[in-house]
mmCIF file of C-alpha atoms in Angstrom:
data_model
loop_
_atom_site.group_PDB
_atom_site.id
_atom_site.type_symbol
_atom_site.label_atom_id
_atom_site.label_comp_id
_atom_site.label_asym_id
_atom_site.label_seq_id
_atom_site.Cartn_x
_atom_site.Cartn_y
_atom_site.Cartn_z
ATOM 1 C CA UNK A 1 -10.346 5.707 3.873
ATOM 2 C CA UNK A 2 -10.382 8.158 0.955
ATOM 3 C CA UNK A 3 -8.787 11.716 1.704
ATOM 4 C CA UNK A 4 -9.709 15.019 -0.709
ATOM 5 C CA UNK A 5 -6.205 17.046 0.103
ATOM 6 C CA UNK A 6 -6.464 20.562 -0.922
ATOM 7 C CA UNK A 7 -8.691 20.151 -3.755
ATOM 8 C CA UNK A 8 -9.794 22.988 -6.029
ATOM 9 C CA UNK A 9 -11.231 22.832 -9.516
ATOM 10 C CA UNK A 10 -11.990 25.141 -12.107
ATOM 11 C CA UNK A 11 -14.416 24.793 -15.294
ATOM 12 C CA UNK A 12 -15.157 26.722 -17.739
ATOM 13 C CA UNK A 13 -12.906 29.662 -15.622
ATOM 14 C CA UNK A 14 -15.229 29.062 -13.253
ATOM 15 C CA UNK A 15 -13.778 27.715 -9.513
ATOM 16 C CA UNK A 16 -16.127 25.281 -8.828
ATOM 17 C CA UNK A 17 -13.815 23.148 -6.050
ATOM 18 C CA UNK A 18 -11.835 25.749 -3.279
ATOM 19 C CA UNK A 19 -8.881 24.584 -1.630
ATOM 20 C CA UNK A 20 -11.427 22.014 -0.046
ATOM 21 C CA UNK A 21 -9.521 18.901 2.376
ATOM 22 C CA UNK A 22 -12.119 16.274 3.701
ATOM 23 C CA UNK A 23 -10.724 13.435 5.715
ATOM 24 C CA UNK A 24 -13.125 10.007 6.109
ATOM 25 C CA UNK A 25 -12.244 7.101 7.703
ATOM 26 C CA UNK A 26 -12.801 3.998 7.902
ATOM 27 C CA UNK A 27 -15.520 2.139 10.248
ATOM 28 C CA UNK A 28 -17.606 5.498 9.900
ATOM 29 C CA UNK A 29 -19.762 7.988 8.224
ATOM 30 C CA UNK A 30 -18.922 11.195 6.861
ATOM 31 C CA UNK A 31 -22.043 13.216 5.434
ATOM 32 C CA UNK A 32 -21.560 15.971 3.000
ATOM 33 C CA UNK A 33 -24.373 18.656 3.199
ATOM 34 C CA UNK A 34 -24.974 21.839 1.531
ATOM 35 C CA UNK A 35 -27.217 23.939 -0.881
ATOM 36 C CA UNK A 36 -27.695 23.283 -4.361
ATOM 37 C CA UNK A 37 -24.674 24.288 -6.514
ATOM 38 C CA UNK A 38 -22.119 23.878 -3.291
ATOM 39 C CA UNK A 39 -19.868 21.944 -4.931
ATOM 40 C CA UNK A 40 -20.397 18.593 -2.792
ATOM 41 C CA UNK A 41 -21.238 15.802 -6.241
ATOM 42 C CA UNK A 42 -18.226 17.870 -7.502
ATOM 43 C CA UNK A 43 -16.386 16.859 -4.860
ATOM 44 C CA UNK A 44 -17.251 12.999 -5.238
ATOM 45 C CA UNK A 45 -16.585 13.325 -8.546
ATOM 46 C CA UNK A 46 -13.309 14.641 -8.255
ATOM 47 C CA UNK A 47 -12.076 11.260 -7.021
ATOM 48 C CA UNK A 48 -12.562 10.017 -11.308
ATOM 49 C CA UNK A 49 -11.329 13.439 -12.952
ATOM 50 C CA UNK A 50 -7.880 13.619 -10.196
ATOM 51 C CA UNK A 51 -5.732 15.084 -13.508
ATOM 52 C CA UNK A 52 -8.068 17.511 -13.918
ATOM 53 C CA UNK A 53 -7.897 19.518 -10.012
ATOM 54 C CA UNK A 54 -4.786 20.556 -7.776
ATOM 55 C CA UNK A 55 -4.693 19.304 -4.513
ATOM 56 C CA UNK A 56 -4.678 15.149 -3.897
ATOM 57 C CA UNK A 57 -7.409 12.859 -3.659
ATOM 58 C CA UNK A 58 -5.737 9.163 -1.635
ATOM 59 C CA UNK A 59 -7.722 5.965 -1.865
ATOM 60 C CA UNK A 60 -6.435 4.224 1.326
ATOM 61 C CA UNK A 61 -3.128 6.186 1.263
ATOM 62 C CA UNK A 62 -2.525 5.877 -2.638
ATOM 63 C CA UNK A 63 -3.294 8.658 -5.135
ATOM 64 C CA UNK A 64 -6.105 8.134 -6.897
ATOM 65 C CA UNK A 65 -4.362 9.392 -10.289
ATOM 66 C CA UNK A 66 -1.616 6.537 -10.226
ATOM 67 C CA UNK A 67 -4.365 4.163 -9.604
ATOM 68 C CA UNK A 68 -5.686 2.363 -12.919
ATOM 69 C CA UNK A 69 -9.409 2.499 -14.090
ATOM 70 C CA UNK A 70 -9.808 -1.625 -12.422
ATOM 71 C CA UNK A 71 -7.870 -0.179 -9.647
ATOM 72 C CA UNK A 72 -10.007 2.588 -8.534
ATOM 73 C CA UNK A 73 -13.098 0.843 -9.097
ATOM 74 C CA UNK A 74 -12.617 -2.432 -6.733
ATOM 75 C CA UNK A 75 -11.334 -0.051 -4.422
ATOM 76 C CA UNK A 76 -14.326 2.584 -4.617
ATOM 77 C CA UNK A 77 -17.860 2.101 -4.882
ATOM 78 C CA UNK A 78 -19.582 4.856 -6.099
ATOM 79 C CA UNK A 79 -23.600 5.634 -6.653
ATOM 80 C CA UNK A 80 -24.758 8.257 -7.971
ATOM 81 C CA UNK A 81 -28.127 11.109 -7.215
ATOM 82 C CA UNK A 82 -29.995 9.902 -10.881
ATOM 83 C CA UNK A 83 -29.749 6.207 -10.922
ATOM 84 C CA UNK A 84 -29.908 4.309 -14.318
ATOM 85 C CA UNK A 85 -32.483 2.192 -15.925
ATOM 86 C CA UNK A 86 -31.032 -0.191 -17.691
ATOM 87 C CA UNK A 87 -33.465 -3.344 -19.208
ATOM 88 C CA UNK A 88 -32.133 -6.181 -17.179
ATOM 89 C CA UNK A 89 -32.555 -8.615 -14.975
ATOM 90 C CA UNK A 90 -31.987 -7.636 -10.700
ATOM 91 C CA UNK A 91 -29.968 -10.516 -10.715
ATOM 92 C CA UNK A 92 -27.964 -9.166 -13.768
ATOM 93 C CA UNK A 93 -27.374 -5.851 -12.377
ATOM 94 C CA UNK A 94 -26.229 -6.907 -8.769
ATOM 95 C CA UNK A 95 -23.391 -9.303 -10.611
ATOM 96 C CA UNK A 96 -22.343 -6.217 -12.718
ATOM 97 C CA UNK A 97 -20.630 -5.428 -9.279
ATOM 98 C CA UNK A 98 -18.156 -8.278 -9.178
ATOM 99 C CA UNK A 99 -17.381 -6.712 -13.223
ATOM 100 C CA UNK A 100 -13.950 -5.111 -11.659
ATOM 101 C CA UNK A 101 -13.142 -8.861 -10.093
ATOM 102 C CA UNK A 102 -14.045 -10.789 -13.403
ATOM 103 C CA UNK A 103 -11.875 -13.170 -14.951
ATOM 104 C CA UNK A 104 -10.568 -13.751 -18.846
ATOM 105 C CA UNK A 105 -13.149 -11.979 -21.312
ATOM 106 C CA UNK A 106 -15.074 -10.926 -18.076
ATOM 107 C CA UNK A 107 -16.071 -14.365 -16.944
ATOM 108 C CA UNK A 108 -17.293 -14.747 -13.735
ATOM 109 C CA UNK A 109 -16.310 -16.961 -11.283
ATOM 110 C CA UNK A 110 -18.432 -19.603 -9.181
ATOM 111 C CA UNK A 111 -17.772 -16.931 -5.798
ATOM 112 C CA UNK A 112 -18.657 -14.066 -7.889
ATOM 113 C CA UNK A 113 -22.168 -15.708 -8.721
ATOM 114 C CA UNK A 114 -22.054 -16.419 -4.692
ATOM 115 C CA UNK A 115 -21.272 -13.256 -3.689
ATOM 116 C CA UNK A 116 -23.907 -11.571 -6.349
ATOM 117 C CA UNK A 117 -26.745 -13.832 -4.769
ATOM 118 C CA UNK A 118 -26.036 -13.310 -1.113
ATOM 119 C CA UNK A 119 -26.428 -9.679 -1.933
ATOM 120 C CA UNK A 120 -29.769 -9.748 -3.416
ATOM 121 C CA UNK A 121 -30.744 -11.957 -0.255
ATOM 122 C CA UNK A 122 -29.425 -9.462 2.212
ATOM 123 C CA UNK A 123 -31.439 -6.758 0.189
ATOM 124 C CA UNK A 124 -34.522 -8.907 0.383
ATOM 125 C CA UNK A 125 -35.060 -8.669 -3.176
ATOM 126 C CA UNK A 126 -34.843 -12.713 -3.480
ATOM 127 C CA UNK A 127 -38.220 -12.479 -4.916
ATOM 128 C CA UNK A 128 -37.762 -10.024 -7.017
ATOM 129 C CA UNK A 129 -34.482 -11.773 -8.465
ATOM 130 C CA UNK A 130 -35.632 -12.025 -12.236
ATOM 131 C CA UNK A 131 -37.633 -8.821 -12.320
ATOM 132 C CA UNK A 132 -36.690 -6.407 -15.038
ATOM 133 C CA UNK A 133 -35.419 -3.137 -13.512
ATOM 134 C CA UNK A 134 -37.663 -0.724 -15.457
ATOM 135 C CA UNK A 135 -41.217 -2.688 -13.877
ATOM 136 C CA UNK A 136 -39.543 -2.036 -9.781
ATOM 137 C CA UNK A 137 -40.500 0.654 -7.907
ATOM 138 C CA UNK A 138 -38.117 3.709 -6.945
ATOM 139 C CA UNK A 139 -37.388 2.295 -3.489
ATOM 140 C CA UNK A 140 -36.805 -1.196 -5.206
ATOM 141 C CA UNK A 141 -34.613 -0.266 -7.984
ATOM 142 C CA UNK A 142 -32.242 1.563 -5.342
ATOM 143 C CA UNK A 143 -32.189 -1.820 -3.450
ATOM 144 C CA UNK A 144 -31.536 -3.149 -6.101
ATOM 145 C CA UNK A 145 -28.465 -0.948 -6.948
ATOM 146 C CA UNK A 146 -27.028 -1.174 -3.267
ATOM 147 C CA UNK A 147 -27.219 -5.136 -3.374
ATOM 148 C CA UNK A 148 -24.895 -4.339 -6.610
ATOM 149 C CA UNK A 149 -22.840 -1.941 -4.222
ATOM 150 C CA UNK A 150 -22.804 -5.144 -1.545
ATOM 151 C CA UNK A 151 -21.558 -7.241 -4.111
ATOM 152 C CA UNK A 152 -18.683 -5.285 -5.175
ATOM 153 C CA UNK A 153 -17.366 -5.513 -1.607
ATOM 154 C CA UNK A 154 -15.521 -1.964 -1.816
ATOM 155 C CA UNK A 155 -13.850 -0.770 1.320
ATOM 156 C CA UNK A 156 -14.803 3.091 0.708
ATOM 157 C CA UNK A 157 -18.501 3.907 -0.498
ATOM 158 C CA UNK A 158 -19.607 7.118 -2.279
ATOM 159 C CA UNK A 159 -23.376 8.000 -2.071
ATOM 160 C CA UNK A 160 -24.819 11.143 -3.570
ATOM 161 C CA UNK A 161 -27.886 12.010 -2.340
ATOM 162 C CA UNK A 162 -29.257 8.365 -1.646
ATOM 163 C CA UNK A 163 -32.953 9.144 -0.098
ATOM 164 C CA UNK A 164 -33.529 12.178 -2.695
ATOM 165 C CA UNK A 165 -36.753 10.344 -4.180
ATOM 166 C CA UNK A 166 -37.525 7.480 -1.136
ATOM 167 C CA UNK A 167 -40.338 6.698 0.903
ATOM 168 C CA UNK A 168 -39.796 6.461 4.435
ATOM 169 C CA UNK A 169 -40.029 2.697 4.362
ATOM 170 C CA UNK A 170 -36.947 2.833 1.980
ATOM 171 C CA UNK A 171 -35.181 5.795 4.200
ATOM 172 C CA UNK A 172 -35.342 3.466 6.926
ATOM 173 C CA UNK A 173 -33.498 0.550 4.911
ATOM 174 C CA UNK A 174 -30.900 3.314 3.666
ATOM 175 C CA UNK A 175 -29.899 3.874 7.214
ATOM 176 C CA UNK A 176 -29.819 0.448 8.231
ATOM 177 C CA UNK A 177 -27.659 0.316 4.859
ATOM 178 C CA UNK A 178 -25.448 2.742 6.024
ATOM 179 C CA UNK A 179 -25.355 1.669 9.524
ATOM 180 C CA UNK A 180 -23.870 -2.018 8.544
ATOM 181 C CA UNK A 181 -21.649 -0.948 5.930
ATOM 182 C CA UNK A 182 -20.037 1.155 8.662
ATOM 183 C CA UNK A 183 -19.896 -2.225 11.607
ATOM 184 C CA UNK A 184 -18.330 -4.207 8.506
ATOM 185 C CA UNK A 185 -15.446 -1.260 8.753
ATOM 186 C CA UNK A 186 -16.036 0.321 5.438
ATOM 187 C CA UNK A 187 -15.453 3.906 4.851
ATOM 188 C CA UNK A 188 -19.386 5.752 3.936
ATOM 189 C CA UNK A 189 -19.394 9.125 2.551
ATOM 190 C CA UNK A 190 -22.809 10.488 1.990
ATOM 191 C CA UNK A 191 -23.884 13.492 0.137
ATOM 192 C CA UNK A 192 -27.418 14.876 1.508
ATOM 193 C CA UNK A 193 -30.125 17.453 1.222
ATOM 194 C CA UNK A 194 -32.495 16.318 4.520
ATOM 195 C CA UNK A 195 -30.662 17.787 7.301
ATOM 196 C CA UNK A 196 -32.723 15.619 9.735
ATOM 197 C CA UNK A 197 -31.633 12.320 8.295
ATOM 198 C CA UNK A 198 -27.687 13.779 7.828
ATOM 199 C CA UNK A 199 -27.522 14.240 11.377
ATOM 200 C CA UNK A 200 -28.954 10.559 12.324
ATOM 201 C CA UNK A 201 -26.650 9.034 9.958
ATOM 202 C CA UNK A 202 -23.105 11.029 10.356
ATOM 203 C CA UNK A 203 -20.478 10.577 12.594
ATOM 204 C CA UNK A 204 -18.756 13.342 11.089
ATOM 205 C CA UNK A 205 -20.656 16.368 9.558
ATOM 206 C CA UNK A 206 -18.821 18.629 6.967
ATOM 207 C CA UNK A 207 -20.842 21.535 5.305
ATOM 208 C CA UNK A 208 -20.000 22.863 1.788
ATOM 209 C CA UNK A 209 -20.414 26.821 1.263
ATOM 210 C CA UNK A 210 -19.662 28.149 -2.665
ATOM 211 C CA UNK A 211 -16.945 25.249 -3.293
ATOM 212 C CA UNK A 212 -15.077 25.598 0.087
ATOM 213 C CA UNK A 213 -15.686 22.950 3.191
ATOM 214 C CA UNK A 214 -16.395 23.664 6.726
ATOM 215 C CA UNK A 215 -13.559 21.628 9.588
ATOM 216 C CA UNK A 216 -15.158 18.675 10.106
ATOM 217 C CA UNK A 217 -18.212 18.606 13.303
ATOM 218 C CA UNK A 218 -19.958 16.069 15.218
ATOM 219 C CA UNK A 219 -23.786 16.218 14.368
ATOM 220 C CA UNK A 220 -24.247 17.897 18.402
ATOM 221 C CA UNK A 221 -21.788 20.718 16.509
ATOM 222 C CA UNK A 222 -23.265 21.228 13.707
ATOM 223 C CA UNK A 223 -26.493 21.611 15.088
ATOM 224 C CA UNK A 224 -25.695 23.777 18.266
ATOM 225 C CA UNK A 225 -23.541 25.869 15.741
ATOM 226 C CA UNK A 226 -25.036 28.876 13.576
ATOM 227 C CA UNK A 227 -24.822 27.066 10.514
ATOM 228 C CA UNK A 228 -28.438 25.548 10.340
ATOM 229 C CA UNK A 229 -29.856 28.626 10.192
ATOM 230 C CA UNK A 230 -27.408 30.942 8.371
ATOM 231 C CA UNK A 231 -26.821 28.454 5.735
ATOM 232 C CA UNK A 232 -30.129 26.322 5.423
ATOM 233 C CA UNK A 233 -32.197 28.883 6.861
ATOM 234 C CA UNK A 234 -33.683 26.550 9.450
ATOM 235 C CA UNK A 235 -33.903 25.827 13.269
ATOM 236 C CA UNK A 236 -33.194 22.779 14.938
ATOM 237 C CA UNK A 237 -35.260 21.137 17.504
ATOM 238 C CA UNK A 238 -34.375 18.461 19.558
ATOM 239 C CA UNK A 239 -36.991 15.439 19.668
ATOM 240 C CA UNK A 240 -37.625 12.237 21.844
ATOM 241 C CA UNK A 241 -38.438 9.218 19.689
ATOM 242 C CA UNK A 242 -38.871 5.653 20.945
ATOM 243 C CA UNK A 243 -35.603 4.894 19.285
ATOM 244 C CA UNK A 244 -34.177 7.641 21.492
ATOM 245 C CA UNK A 245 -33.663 11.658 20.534
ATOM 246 C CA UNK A 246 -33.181 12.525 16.970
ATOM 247 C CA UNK A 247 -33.083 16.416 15.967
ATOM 248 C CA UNK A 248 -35.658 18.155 13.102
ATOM 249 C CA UNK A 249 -35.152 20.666 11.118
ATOM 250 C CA UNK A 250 -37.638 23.067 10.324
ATOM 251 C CA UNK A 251 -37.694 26.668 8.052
ATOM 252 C CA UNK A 252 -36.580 29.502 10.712
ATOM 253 C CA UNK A 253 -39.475 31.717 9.948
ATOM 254 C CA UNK A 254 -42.071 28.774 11.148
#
């Protein structure tokens, strides 16, 4: 569970963060939405700068500023919107998760290696293994990077805006991401800009306004509230899929 308790944040005299508390649990997914310049990354972000805001940021009950750097990091998982490119190996990257677990002079163990390579299986990138990461494709390089995310094993994961530059084959793996990282009990907190995949996703919807948060709304809330079209300008439709109904979003003025 991570909590953000009262949060504000000021740069540059600028308040960037306002008074903002956001509660996620465990075993469930909390998306962030919100325009451009809202303050949601911020928010994420807060969790690694906690001497630098008032208010309280708890990792599982403990404040995240008397948690060390090794502490913080095997508890949290965090990805961010522009992913790095670095010239390795998949297989090299997804072990860079088990990094915070590593032994003496960052050796790592036999499990580590095991853990690493069941990842990259359950990502189906077994065949893409020993590719470099700068010859994948967008949707495989962010594979790649959750399989990393799977092999750390956190109990709370941060995304920031995770489907930003995906197909639709690779939003569909995202979700089913999501979906088992939430039945394995883990805490998901997802920043997003497509309202229509927030709402499949979230269990709990909080929207972000100028730095301040909304009270926390099921996705039937959010959209049978005002808020999709005072704040995203938009009107919400409910549809009837094969996979069952599933609301769009679409500009008001259409």
């Amino acid at each position: 569970m991570i909590e953000f308790k009262s949060v504000s944040l000021k740069k540059g005299g600028k308040e960037i963060l306002k008074n903002v508390s956001l509660r996620a649990p465990d075993s469930s997914v909390t998306v962030i939405i919100g325009k451009n310049g809202s303050g949601k990354t911020t928010l994420l972000r807060s969790l690694y700068s906690s001497r630098d805001i008032t208010g309280e940021v708890l990792v599982d009950g403990a404040p995240a500023k008397e948690m060390s750097g090794r502490e913080l990091s095997r508890a949290v998982s965090f990805m961010p919107q522009t992913l790095p490119n670095p010239d390795i190996r998949v297989r090299e990257l997804v072990r860079l998760g088990r990094t915070p677990f590593a032994g003496a002079f960052g050796a790592l163990s036999e499990a580590d290696a095991e853990a690493a390579d069941r990842a990259i299986e359950l990502t189906g990138l077994s065949s893409l293994a020993d590719a470099r990461i700068p010859t994948l494709s967008g949707g495989e390089r962010q594979r790649a990077f959750f399989a990393m995310l799977l092999a750390k094993d956190s109990k709370t994961v941060l995304l920031d805006e995770p489907s930003s530059s995906l197909d639709a084959p690779s939003r569909a793996m995202l979700a089913e991401f999501v979906r088992a990282l939430r039945a394995d009990g883990r805490c998901v907190v997802l920043v997003m800009h497509d309202l229509s995949d927030a709402v499949a996703l979230a269990d709990t919807v909080y929207v972000m306004e100028e730095g301040k948060a909304s009270l926390p709304m099921t996705p039937d809330e959010f959209c049978e509230s005002d808020i999709p079209r005072r704040v995203f300008a938009s009107s919400v439709y409910k549809v009837w899929t094969e996979n069952g109904e599933r609301y769009v979003f679409r500009p008001a003025d259409l």
